[in-house]
mmCIF file of C-alpha atoms in Angstrom:
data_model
loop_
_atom_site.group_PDB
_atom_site.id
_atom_site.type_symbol
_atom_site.label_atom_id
_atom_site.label_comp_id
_atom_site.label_asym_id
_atom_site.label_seq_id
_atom_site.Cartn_x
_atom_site.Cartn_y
_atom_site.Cartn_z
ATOM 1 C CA UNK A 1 81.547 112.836 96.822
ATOM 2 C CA UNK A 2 82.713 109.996 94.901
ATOM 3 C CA UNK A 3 83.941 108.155 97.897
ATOM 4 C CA UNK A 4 80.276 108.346 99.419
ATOM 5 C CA UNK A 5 78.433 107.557 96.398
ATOM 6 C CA UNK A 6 80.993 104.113 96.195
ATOM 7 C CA UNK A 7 80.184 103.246 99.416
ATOM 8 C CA UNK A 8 76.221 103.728 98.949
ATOM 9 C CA UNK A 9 76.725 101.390 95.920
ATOM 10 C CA UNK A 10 78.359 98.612 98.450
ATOM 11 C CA UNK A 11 75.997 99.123 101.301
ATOM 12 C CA UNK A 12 73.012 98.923 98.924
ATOM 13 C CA UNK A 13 74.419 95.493 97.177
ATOM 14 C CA UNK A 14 74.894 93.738 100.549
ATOM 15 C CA UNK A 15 70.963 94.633 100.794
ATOM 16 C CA UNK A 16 69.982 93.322 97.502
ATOM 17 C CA UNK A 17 71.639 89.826 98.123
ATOM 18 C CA UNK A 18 70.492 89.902 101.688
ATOM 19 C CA UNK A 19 67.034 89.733 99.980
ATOM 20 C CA UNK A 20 67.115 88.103 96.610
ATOM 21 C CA UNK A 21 66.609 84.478 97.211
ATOM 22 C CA UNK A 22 64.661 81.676 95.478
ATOM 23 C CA UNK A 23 61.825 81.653 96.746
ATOM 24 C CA UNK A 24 59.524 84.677 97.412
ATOM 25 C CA UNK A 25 57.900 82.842 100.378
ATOM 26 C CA UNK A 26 59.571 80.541 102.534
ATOM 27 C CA UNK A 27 62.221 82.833 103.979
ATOM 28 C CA UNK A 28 60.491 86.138 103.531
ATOM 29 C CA UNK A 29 56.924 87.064 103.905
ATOM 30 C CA UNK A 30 55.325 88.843 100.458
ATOM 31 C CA UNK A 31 52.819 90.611 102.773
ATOM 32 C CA UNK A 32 51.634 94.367 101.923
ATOM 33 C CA UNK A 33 51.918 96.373 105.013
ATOM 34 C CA UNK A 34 55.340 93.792 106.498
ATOM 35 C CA UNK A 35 57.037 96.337 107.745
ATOM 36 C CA UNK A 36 61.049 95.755 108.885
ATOM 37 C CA UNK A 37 63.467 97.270 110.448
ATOM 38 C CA UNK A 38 67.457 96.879 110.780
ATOM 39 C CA UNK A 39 69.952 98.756 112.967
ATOM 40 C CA UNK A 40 73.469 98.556 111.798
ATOM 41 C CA UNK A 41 76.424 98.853 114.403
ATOM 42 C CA UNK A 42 80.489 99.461 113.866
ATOM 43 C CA UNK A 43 82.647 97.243 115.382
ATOM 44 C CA UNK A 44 82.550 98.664 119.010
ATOM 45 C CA UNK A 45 78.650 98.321 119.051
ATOM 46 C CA UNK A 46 77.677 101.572 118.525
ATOM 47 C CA UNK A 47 74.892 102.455 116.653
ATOM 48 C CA UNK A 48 75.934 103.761 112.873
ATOM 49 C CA UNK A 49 72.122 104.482 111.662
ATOM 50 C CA UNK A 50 69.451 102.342 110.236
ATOM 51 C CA UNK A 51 66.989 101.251 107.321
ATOM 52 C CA UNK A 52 63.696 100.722 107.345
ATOM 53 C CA UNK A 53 61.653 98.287 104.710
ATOM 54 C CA UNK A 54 57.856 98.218 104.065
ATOM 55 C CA UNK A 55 56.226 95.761 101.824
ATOM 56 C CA UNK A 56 53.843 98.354 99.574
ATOM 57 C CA UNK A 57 52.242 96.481 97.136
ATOM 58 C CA UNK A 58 52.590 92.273 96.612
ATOM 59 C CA UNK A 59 50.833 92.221 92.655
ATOM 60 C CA UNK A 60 50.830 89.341 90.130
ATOM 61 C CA UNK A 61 52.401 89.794 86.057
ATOM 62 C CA UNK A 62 51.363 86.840 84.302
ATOM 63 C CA UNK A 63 52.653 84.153 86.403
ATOM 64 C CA UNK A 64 54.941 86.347 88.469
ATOM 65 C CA UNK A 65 54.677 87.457 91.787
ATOM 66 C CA UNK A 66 56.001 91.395 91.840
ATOM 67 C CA UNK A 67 56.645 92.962 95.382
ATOM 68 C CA UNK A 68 58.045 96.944 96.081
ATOM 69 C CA UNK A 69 59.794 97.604 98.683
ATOM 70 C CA UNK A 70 60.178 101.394 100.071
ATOM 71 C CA UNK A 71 63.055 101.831 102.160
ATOM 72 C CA UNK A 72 64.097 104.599 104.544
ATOM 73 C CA UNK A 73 67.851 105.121 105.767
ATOM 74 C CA UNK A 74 68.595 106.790 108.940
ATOM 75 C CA UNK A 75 71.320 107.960 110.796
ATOM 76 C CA UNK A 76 72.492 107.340 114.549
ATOM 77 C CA UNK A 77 70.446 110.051 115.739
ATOM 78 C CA UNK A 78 67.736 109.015 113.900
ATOM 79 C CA UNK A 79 67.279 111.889 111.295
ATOM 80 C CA UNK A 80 66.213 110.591 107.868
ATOM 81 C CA UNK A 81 68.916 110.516 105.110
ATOM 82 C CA UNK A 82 67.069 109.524 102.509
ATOM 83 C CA UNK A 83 64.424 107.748 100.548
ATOM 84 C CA UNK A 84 63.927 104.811 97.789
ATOM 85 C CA UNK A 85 61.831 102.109 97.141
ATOM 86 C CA UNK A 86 62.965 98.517 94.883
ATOM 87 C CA UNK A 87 60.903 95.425 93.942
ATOM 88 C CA UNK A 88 61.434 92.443 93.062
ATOM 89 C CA UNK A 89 59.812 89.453 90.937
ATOM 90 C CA UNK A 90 59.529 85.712 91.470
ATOM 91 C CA UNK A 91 58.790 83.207 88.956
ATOM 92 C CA UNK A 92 59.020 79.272 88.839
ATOM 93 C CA UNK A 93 61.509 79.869 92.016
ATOM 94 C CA UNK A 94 62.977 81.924 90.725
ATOM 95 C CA UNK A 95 63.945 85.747 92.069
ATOM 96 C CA UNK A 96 64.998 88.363 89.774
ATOM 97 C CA UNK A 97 66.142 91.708 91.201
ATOM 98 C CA UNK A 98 66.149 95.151 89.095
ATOM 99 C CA UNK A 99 69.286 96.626 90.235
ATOM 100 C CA UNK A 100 69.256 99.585 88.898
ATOM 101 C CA UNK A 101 65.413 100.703 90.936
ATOM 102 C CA UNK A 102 67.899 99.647 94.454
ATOM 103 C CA UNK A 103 69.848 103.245 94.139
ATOM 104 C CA UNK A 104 68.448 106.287 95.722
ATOM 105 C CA UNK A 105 65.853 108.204 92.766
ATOM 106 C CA UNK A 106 67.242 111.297 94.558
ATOM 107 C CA UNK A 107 70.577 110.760 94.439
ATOM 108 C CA UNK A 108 70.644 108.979 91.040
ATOM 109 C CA UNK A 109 68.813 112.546 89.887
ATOM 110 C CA UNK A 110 71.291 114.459 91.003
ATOM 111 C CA UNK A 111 73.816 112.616 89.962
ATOM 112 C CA UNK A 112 72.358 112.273 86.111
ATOM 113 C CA UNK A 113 72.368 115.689 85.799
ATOM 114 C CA UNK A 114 76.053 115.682 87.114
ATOM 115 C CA UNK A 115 77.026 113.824 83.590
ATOM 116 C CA UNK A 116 76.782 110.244 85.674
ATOM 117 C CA UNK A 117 76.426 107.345 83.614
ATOM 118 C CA UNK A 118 76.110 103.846 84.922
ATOM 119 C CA UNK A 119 76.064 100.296 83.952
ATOM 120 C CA UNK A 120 75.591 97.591 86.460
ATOM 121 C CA UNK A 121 75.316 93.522 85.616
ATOM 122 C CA UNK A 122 75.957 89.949 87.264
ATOM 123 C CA UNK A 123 74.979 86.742 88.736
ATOM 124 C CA UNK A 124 72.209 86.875 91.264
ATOM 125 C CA UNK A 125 72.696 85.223 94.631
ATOM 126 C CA UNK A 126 70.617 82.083 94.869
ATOM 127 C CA UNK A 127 68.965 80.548 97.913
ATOM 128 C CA UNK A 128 67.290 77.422 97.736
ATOM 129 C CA UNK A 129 63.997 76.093 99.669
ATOM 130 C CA UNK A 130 65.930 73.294 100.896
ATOM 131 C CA UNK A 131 68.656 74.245 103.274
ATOM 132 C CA UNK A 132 70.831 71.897 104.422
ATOM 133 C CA UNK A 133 73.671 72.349 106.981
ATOM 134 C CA UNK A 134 76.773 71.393 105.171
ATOM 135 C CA UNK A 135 75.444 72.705 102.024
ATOM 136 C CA UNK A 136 77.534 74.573 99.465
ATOM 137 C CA UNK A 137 75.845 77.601 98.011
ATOM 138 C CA UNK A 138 76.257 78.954 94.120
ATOM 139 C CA UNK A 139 78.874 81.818 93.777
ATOM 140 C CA UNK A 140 77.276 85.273 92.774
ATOM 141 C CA UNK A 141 79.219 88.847 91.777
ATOM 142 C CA UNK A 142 78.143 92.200 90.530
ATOM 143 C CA UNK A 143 79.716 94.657 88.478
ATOM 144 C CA UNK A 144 79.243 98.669 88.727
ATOM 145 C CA UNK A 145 80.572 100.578 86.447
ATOM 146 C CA UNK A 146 80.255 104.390 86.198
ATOM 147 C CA UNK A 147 81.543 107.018 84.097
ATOM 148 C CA UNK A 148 81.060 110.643 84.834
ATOM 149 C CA UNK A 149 83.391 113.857 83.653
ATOM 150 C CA UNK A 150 85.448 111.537 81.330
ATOM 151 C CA UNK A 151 86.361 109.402 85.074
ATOM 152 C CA UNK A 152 85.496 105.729 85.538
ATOM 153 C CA UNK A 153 84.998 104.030 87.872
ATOM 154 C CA UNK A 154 84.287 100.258 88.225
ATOM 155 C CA UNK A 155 82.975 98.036 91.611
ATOM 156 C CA UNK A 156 83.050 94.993 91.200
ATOM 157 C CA UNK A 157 81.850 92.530 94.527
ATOM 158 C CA UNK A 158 82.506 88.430 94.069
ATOM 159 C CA UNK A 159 80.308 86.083 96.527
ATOM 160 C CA UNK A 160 82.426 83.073 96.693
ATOM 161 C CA UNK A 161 82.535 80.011 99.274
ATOM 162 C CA UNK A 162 79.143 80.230 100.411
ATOM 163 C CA UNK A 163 78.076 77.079 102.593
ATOM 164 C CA UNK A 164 75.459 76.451 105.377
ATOM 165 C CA UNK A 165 77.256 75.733 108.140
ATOM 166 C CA UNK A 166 74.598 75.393 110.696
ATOM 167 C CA UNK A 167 71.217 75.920 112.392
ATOM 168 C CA UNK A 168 71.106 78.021 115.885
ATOM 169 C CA UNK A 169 68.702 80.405 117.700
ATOM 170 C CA UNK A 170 69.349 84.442 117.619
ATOM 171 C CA UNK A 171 67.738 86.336 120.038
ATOM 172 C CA UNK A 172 67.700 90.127 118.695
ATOM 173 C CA UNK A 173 65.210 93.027 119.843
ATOM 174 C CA UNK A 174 62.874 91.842 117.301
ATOM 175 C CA UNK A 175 62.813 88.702 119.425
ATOM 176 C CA UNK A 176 64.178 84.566 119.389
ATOM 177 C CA UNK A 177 64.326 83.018 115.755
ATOM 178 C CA UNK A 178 65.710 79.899 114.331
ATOM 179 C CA UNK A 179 67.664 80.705 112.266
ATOM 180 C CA UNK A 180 70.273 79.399 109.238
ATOM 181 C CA UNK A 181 73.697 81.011 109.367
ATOM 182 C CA UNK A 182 75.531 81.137 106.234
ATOM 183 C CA UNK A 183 79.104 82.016 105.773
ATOM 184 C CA UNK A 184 81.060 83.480 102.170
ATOM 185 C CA UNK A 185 83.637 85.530 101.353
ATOM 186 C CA UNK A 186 83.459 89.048 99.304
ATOM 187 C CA UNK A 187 86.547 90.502 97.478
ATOM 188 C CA UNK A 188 85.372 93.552 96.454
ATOM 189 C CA UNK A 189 87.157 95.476 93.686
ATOM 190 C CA UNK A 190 87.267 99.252 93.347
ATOM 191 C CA UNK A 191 89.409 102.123 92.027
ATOM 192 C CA UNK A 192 92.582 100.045 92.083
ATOM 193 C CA UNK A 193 92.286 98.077 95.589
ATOM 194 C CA UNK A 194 91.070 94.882 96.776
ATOM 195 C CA UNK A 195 89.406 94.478 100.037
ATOM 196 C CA UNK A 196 88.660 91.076 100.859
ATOM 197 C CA UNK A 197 86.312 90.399 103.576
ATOM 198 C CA UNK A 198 83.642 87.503 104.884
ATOM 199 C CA UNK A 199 80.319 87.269 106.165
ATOM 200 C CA UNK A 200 78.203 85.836 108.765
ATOM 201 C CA UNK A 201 74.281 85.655 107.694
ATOM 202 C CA UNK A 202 71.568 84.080 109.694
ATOM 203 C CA UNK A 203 68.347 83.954 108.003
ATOM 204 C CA UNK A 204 64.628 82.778 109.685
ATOM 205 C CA UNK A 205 61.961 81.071 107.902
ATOM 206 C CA UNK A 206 59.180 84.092 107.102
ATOM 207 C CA UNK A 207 61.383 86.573 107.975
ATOM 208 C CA UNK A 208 64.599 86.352 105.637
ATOM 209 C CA UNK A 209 67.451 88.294 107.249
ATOM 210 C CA UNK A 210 68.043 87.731 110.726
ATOM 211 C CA UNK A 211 71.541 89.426 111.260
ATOM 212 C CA UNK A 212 74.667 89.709 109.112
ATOM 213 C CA UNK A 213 78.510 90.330 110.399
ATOM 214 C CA UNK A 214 80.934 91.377 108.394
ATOM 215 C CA UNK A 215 84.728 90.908 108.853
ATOM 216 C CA UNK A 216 88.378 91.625 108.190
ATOM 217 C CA UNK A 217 90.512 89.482 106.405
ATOM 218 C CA UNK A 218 92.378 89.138 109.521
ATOM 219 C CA UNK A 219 88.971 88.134 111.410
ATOM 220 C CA UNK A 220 88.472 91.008 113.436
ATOM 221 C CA UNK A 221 84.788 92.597 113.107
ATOM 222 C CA UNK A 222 84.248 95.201 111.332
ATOM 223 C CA UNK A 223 80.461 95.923 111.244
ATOM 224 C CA UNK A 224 77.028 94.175 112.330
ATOM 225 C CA UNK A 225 73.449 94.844 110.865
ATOM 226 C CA UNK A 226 70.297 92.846 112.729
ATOM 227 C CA UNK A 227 66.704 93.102 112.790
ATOM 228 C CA UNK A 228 65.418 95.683 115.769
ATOM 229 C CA UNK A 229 61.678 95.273 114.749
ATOM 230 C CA UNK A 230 59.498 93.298 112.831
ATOM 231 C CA UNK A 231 55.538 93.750 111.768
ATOM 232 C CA UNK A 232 53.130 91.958 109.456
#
């Protein structure tokens, strides 16, 4: 049980810096009714499940644009897992994430009444309008730390080396889309081990995530995630 609820954390704070970038428009639409949807394969292609986004509301707080996302996860055969929704806010450029709305109400429930208690902080991940290739990107990290039953448990995931390395077209079943592709490395700190890893991310103008790869220390691939379909 721990083990998945650890790996639910991860999976869900790839997503939230996937997402949380600097400006609410340029590289992501803030639409009501954009609707998104990403397949995720393991490193011999196959088809691990999926997650799908819609945009439900785009409403303004003073001068603060507030979007909610709901999100549905899937498995390979395509049976729902479960349900949860986030938002975010963006101000002066500015995008600020409430972690804590990104994990499951369901699970978090259940979980509560299990005795869980959990504290998460950190540095945001920061995407500028004004991409560059050869551009070197701010660090981010975030820190989870539960306690439940008198156990602790910390996860801790550090976003370091992150530079635009260039600009190239992806073709995905979504369709063709010029795209960014930025590269960083995670270590990622839990229950005693490190696991270091790196990324690939290509992001599109009005779309945001394109498709992300994720490897081994060693370079060998270990998962993929891209977009399969895209409305708005």
């Amino acid at each position: 049980m721990k083990t998945a609820f650890l790996t639910t954390v991860l999976c869900l704070i790839v997503t939230t810096f996937t997402f949380a970038q600097d400006s609410c428009s340029k590289f992501y639409p803030l639409e009501e009714g954009s609707s998104f949807e990403y397949t995720n394969y393991d490193k011999k292609e196959k088809v691990e499940g999926s997650v799908h986004y819609t945009i439900t509301e785009v409403r303004s707080e003073g001068a603060a644009s507030v979007a909610t996302f709901d999100m549905k996860y899937k498995d390979k055969k395509g049976k729902d897992l479960f349900e949860s929704n986030y938002s975010f806010s963006c101000e002066n450029g500015l995008v600020t994430i409430d972690y804590k709305s990104l994990f499951p109400s369901q699970m978090m429930q259940q979980y509560t009444e299990m005795g869980l208690e959990m504290d998460i902080s950190g540095t945001d991940i920061e995407l500028p309008n004004d991409l560059s290739v050869g551009q070197q990107l701010n660090d981010a990290n975030v820190t989870v730390a539960m306690s439940m039953s008198g156990i602790n448990m910390n996860v801790s995931v550090d976003q370091t080396n992150r530079k635009v390395e260039k600009r190239e077209s992806v073709t995905t079943p979504a369709g063709t889309f010029d795209c960014y592709l930025i590269t960083e490395n995670h270590m990622t700190k839990t229950m005693g081990a490190t696991i270091e890893t790196s990324t690939k991310l290509w992001l599109a103008e009005g779309i945001g995530m394109v498709r992300q790869e994720s490897y081994k220390k060693n370079g060998s691939l270990m998962s993929r995630t891209e977009l399969t379909r895209f409305t708005k």
